[in-house]
Short mmCIF file of C-alpha atoms in Angstrom, two decimals:
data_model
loop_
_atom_site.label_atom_id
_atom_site.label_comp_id
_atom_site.label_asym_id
_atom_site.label_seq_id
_atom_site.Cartn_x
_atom_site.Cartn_y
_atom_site.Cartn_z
CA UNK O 100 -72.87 -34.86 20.81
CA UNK O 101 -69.39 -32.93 20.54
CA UNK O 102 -67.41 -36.81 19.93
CA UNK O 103 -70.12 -37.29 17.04
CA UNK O 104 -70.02 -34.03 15.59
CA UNK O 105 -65.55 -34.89 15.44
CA UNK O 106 -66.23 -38.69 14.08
CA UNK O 107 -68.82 -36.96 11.54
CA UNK O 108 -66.21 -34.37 10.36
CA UNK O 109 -63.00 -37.16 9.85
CA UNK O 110 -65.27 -39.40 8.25
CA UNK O 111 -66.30 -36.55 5.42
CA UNK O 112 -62.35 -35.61 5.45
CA UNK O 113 -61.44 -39.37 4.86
CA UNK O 114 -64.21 -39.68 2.07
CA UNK O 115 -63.87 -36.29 0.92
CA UNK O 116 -66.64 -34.96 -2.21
CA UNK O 117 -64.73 -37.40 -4.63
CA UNK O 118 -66.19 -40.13 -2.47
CA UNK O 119 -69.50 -39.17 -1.78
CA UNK O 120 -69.73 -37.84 -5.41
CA UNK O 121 -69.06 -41.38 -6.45
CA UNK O 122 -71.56 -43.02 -4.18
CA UNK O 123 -74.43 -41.18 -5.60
CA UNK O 124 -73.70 -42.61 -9.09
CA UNK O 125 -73.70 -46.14 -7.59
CA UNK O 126 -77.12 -45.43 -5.34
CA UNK O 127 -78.74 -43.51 -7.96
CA UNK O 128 -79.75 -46.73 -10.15
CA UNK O 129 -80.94 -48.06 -7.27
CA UNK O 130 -83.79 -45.59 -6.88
CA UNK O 131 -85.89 -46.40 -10.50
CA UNK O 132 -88.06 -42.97 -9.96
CA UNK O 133 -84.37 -41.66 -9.81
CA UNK O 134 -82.49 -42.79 -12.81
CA UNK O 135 -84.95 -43.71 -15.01
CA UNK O 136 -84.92 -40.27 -16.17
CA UNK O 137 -81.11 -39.99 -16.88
CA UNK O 138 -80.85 -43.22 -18.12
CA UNK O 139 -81.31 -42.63 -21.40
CA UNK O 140 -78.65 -39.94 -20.75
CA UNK O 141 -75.87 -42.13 -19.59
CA UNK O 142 -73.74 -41.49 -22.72
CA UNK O 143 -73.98 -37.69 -22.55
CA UNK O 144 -73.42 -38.19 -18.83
CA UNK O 145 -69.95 -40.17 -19.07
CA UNK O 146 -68.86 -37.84 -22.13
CA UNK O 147 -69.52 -35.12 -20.53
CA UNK O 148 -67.38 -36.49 -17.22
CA UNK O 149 -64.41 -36.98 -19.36
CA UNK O 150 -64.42 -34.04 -21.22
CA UNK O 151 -64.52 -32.08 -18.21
CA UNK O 152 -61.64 -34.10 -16.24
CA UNK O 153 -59.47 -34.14 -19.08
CA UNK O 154 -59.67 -29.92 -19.61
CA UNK O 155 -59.05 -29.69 -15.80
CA UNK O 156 -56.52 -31.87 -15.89
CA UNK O 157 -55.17 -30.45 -18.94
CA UNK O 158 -55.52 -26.55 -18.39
CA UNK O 159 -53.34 -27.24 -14.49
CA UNK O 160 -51.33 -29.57 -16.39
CA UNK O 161 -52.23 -32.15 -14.35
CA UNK O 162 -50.57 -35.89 -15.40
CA UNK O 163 -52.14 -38.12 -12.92
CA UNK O 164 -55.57 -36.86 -13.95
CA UNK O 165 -54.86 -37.24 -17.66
CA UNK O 166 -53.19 -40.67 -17.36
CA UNK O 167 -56.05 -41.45 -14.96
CA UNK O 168 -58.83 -40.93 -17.48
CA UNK O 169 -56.61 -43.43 -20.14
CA UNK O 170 -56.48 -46.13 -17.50
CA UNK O 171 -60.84 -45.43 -16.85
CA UNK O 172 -61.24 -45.57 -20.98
CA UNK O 173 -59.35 -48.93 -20.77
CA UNK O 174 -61.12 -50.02 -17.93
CA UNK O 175 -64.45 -49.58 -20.01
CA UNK O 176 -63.18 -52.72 -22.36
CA UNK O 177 -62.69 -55.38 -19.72
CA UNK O 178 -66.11 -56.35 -20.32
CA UNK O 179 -65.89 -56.47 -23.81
CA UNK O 180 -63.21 -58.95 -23.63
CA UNK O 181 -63.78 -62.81 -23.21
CA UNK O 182 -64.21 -63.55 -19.79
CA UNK O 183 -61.53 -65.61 -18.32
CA UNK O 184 -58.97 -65.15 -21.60
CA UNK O 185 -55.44 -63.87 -20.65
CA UNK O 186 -56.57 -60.76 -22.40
CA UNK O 187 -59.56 -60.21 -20.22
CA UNK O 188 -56.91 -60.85 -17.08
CA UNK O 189 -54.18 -58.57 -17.95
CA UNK O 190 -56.68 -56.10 -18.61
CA UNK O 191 -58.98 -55.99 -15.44
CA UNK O 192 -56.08 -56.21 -12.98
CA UNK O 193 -53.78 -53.65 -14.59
CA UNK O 194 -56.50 -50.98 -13.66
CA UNK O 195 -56.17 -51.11 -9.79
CA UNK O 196 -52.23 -51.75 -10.25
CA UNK O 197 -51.90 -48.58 -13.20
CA UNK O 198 -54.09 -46.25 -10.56
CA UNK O 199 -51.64 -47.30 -7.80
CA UNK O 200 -48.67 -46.36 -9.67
CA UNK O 201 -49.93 -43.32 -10.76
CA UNK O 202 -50.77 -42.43 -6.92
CA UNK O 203 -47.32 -43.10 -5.14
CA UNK O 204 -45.23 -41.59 -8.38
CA UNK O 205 -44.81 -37.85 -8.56
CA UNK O 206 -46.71 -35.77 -11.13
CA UNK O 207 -44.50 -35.32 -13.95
CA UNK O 208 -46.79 -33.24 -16.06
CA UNK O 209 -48.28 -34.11 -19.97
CA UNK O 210 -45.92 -32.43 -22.07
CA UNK O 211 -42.19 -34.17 -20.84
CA UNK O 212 -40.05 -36.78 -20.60
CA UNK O 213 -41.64 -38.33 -17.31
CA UNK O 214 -45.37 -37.99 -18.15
CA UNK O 215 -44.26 -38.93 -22.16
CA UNK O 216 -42.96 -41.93 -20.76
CA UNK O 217 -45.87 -42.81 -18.37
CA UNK O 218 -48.39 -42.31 -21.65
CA UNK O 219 -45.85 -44.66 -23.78
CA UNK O 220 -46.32 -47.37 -20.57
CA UNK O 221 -49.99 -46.88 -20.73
CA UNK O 222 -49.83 -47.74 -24.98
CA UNK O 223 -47.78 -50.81 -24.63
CA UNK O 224 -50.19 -52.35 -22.18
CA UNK O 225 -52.84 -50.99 -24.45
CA UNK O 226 -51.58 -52.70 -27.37
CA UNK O 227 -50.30 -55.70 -25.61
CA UNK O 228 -53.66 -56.75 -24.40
CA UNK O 229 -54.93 -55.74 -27.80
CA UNK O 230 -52.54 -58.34 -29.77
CA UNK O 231 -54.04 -61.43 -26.95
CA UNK O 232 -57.68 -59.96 -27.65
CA UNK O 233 -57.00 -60.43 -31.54
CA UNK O 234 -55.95 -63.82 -31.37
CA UNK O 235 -58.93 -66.35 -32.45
CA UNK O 236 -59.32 -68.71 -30.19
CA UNK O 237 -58.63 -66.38 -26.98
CA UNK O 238 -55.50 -67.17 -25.75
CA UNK O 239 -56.16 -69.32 -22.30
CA UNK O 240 -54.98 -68.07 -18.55
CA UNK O 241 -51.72 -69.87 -18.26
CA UNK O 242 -52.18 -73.45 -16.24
CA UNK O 243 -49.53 -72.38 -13.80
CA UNK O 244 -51.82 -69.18 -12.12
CA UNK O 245 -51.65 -70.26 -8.60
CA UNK O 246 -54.96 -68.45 -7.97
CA UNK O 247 -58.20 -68.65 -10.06
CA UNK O 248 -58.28 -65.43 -12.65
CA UNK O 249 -61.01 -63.75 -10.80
CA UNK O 250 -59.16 -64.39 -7.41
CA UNK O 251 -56.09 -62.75 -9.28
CA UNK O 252 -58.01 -59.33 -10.16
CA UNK O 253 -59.58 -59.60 -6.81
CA UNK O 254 -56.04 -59.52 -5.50
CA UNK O 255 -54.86 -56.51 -7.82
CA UNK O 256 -57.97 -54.36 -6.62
CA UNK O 257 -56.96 -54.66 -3.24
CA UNK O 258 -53.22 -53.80 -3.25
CA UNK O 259 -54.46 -51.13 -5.59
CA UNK O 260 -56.59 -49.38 -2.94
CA UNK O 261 -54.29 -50.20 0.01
CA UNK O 262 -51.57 -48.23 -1.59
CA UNK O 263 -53.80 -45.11 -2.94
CA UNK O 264 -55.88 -45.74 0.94
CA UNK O 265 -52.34 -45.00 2.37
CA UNK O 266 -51.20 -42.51 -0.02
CA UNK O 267 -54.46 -40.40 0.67
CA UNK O 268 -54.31 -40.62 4.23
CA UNK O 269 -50.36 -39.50 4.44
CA UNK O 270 -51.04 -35.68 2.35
CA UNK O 271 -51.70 -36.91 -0.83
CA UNK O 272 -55.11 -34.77 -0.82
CA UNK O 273 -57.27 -34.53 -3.13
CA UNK O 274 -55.61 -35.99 -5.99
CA UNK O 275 -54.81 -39.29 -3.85
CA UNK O 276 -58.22 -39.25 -3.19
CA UNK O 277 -59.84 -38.95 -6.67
CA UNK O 278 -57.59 -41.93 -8.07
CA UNK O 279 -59.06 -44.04 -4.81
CA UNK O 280 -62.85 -43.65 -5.61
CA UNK O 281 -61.68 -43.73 -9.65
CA UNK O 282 -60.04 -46.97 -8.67
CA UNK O 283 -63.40 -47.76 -6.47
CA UNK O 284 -65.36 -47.07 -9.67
CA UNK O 285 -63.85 -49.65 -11.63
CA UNK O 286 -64.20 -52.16 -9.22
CA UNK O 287 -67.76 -51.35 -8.90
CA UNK O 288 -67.89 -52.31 -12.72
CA UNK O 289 -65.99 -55.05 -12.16
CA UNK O 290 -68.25 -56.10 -9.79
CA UNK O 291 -71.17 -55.46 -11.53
CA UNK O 292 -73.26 -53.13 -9.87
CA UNK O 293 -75.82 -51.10 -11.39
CA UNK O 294 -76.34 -48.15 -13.32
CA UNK O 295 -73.61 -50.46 -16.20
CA UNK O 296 -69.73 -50.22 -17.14
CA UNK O 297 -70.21 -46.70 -18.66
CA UNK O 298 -72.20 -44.73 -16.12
CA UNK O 299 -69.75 -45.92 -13.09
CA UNK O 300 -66.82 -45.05 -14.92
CA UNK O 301 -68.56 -41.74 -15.90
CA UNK O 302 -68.64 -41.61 -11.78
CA UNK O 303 -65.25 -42.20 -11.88
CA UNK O 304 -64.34 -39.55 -13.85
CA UNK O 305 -67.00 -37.00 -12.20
CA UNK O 306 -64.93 -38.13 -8.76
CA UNK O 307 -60.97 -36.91 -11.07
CA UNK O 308 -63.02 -33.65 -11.82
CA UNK O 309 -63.97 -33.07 -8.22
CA UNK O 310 -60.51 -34.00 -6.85
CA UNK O 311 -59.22 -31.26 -9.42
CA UNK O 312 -61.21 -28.41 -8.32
CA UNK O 313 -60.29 -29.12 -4.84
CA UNK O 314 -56.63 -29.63 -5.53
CA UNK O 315 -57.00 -25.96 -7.45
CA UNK O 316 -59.03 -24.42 -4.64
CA UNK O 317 -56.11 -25.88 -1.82
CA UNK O 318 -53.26 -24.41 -4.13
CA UNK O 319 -54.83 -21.31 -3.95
CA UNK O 320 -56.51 -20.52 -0.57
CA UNK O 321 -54.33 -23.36 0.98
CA UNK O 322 -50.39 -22.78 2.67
CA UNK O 323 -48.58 -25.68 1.57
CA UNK O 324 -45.83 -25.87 4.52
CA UNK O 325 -48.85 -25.64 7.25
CA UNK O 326 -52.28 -27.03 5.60
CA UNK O 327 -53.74 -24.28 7.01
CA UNK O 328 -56.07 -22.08 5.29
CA UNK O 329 -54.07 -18.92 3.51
CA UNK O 330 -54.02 -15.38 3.73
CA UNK O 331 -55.96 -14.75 0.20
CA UNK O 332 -58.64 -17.21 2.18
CA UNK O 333 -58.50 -14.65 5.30
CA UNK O 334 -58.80 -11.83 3.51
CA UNK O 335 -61.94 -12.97 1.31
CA UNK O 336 -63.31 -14.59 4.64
CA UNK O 337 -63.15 -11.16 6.49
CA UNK O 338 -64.91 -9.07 3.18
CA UNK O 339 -68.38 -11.35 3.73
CA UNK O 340 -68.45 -11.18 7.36
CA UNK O 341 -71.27 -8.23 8.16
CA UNK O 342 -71.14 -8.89 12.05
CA UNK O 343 -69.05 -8.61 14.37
CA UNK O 344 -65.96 -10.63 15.31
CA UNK O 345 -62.40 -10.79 17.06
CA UNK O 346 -59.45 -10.71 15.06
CA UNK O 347 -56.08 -12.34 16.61
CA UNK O 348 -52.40 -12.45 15.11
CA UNK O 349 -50.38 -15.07 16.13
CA UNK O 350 -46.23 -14.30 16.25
CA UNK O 351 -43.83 -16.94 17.00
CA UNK O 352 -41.34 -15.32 19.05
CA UNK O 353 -37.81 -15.37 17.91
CA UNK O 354 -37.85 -17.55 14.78
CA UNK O 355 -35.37 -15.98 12.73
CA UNK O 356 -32.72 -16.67 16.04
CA UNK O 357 -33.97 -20.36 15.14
CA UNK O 358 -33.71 -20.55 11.28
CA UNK O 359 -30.41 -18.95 12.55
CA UNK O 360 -28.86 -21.02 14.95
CA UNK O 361 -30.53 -24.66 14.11
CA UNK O 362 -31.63 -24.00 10.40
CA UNK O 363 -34.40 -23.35 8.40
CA UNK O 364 -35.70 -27.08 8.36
CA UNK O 365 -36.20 -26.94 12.36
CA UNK O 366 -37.67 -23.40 12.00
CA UNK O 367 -40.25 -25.34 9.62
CA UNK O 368 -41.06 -27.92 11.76
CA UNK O 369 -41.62 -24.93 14.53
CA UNK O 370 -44.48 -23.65 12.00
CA UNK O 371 -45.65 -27.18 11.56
CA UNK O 372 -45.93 -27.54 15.54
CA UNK O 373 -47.43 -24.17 15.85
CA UNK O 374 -50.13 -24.45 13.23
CA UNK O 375 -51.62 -27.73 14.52
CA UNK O 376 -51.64 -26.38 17.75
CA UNK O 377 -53.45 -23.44 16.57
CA UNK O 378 -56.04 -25.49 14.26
CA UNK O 379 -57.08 -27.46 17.66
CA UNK O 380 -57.90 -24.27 19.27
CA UNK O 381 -61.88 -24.23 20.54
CA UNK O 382 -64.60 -22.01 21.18
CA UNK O 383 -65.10 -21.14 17.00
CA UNK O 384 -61.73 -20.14 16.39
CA UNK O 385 -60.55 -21.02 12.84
CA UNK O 386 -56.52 -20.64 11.74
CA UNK O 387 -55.08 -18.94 8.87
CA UNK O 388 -51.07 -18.45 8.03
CA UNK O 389 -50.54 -14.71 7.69
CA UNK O 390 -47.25 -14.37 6.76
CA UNK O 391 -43.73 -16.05 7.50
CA UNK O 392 -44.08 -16.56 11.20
CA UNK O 393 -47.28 -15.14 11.84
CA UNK O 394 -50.75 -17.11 11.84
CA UNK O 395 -54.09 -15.66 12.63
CA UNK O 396 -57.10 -16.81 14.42
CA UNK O 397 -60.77 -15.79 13.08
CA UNK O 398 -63.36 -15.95 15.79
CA UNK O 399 -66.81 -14.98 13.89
CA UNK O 400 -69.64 -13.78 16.24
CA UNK O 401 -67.39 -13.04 19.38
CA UNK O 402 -66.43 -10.36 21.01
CA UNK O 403 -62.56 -10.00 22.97
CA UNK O 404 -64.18 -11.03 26.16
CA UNK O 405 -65.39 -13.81 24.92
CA UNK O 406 -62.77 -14.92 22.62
CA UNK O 407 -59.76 -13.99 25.39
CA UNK O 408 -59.65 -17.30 27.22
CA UNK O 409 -59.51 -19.43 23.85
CA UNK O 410 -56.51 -17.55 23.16
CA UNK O 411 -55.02 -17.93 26.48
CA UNK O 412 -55.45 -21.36 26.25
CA UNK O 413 -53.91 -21.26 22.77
CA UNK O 414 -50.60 -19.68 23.94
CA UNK O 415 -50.35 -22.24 27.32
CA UNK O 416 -50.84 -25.13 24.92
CA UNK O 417 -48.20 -23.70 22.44
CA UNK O 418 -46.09 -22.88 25.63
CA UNK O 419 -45.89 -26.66 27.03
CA UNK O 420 -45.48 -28.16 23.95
CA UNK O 421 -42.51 -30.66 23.87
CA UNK O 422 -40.26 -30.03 20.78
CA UNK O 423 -37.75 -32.28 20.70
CA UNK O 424 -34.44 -31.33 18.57
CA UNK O 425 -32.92 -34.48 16.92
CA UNK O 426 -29.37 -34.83 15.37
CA UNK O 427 -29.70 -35.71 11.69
CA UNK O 428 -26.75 -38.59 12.26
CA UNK O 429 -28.80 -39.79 15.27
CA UNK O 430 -31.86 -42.31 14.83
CA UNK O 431 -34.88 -42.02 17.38
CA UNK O 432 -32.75 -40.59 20.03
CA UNK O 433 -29.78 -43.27 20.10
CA UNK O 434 -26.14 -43.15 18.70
CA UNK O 435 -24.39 -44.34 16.34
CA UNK O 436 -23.07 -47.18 18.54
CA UNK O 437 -26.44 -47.67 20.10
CA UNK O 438 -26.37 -45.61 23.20
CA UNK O 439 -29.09 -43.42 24.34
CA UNK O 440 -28.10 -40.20 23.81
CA UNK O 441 -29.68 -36.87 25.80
CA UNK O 442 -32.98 -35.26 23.59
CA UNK O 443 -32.80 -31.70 23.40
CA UNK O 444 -36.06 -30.00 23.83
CA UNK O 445 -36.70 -26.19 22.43
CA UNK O 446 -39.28 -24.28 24.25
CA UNK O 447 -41.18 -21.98 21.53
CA UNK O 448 -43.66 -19.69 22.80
CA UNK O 449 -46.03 -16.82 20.60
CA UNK O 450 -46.85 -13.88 21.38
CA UNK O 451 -51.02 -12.76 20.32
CA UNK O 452 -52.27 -9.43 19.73
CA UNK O 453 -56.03 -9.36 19.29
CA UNK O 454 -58.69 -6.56 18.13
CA UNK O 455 -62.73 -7.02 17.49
CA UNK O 456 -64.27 -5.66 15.06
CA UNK O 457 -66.99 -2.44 15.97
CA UNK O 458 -69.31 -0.41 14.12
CA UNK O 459 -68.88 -2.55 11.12
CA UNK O 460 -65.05 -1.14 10.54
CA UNK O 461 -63.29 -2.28 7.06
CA UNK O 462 -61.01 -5.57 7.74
CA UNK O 463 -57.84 -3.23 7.14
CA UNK O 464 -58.75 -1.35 10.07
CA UNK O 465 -59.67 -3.98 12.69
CA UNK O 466 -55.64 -6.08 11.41
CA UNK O 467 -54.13 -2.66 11.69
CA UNK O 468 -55.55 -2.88 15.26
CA UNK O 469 -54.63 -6.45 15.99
CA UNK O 470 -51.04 -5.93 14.97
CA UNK O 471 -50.66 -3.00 17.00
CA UNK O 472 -51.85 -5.07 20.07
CA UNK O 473 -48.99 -7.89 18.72
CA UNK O 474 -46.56 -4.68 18.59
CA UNK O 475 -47.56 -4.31 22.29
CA UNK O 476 -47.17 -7.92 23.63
CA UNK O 477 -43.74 -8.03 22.01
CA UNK O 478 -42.67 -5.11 23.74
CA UNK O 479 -44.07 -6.68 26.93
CA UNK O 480 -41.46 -9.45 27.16
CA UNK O 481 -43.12 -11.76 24.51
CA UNK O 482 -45.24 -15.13 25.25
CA UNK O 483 -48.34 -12.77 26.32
CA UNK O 484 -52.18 -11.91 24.60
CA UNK O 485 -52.23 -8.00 24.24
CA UNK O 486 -55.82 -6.95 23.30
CA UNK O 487 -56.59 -3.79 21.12
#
């Protein structure tokens, strides 16, 4: 049940709300007692989509999402356009290729020189396929396409959501993921599924608004070196719990002598380690960076007893972890001249204080508690789990 429960979880992760959000605009026309009441909605639907994508993505100053919603609104003419004419082509695959580019480059913002220059991009194409569209007879797909036309977009669509597929699954989040399912809404038009051009595209857009509020929501309550959940998230987490529960704080011992000696990057990388290590930790637990080298693990419902052994296990994992240091000249552990040179490892070890919460005592009390116990396990010699 446990391996299901994991596959269940990754799947959502990999799909996120942007994707599901998306598929119930392309099932709901499916189901006639369903959409036949929002169909005559559709309009009000999409404009509503838009308008709320583009003030998201306009109030966080948010480029990709902007520039997104131009490449959707030019997506919406490719059907308008003869079928088969060079306009039609240029049009249909420079969606997948525009959301692709938008994906791997950085967010340069609305108002500058990079995101001014990304918008001017966008125009010429705009006005490009406009001048082929005007011309009367439609100006034919050159003889020399070594693929049929459709074949061609076919092939756009796919490098398209190959690179935004890779992008989202390498941290590119939630914005990665919206301009995948926007990209996957087009290509539902394309394809011509139901529901029409203008209520997939409105699913499009409803998938960029999504992907905002979740790219908001990690920027606030998410730590950006880690990926961990963030202290504003503990604290609001520990002001609705009414039960009890077992408060630890995590301490990585000695990481300033690191940042010291080997430099702030390997210290990082120490954090990185630590946090995943602490994110895999069973029996409830859930992980939260508390400050610069402290993390903290939120076990709802249990009591010390019960939530000891978890963090025992915690430490011993963190404990036999192999970090391996490599020299920045050096390339997957060989020389310069190709010799196999010696990996140096760096044992890194925490140390855990831990306190449960009793008699419904304020949050402040029960971390007072738990850093006390961390106060004790450092004076203990380190690498230990003091309890309060």
């Amino acid at each position: 049940m446990r391996p299901l429960r994991v596959t269940l979880r990754r799947l959502a992760v990999a799909v996120g709300f942007e994707g599901l959000l998306l598929g119930l605009f392309v099932a709901v026309p499916y189901v006639a007692p369903a959409f036949d009441p929002i169909g005559p909605y559709r309009l009000l639907v999409a404009v509503a989509a838009f308008a709320l994508a583009l003030a998201i993505g306009w109030h966080f100053r948010r480029g990709r999402m902007v520039y997104a919603l131009g490449v959707l609104l030019a997506a919406a003419t490719v059907p308008l356009l003869p079928t088969g004419s060079l306009a039609w082509l240029l049009a249909a695959a420079l969606v997948p290729l525009n959301f692709a580019v938008i994906g791997v480059l950085p967010d340069r913002g609305i108002v500058s020189l990079g995101g001014g220059i990304r918008f001017a991009a966008l125009g010429v194409q705009a006005v490009t396929v406009a001048v082929f569209a005007l011309i009367d007879p439609p100006t034919a797909v050159p003889a020399g396409l070594p693929v049929p036309p459709h074949v061609a977009v076919w092939i756009a669509y796919a490098m398209g959501l190959v690179a935004l597929g890779i992008r989202a699954a390498v941290g590119g989040g939630a914005p990665a993921r919206g301009l995948l399912w926007a990209t996957g809404a087009t290509l539902a038009s394309y394809a011509g599924l139901g529901g029409g051009t203008l209520w997939l595209l409105a699913g499009g857009a409803a998938a960029l608004v999504a992907a905002g509020i979740r790219d908001a929501y990690a920027r606030g309550f998410r730590d950006r070196l880690t990926g961990l959940r963030s202290r504003r998230a503990l604290d609001e987490e520990l002001e609705r719990i009414y039960g009890h529960y077992t408060l630890a704080i995590v301490s990585v011992d000695h990481l300033q002598t690191i940042n010291d000696g080997l430099g702030r990057h390997t210290g990082e990388q120490v954090l990185r380690m630590v946090a995943k290590r602490l994110d895999a930790t069973r029996g409830g637990a859930v992980a939260y960076r508390y400050g610069d080298e402290a993390f903290t693990l939120l076990f709802k419902g249990k009591t010390l007893v019960e939530a000891r052994p978890w963090l025992e296990s915690a430490r011993k994992r963190i404990e036999e972890a192999q970090f391996i240091l490599r020299d920045p000249a050096r390339r997957k552990g060989r020389s310069a001249r190709g010799k196999e040179v010696p990996r140096k490892r760096l044992k890194v070890t925490v140390s855990i204080g831990a306190a449960t919460r009793a008699d419904g005592a304020a949050p402040l009390i029960v971390t007072k508690a738990a850093e006390t116990a961390l106060h004790r396990a450092r004076e203990h010699g380190r690498n230990s789990v003091m309890v309060f």
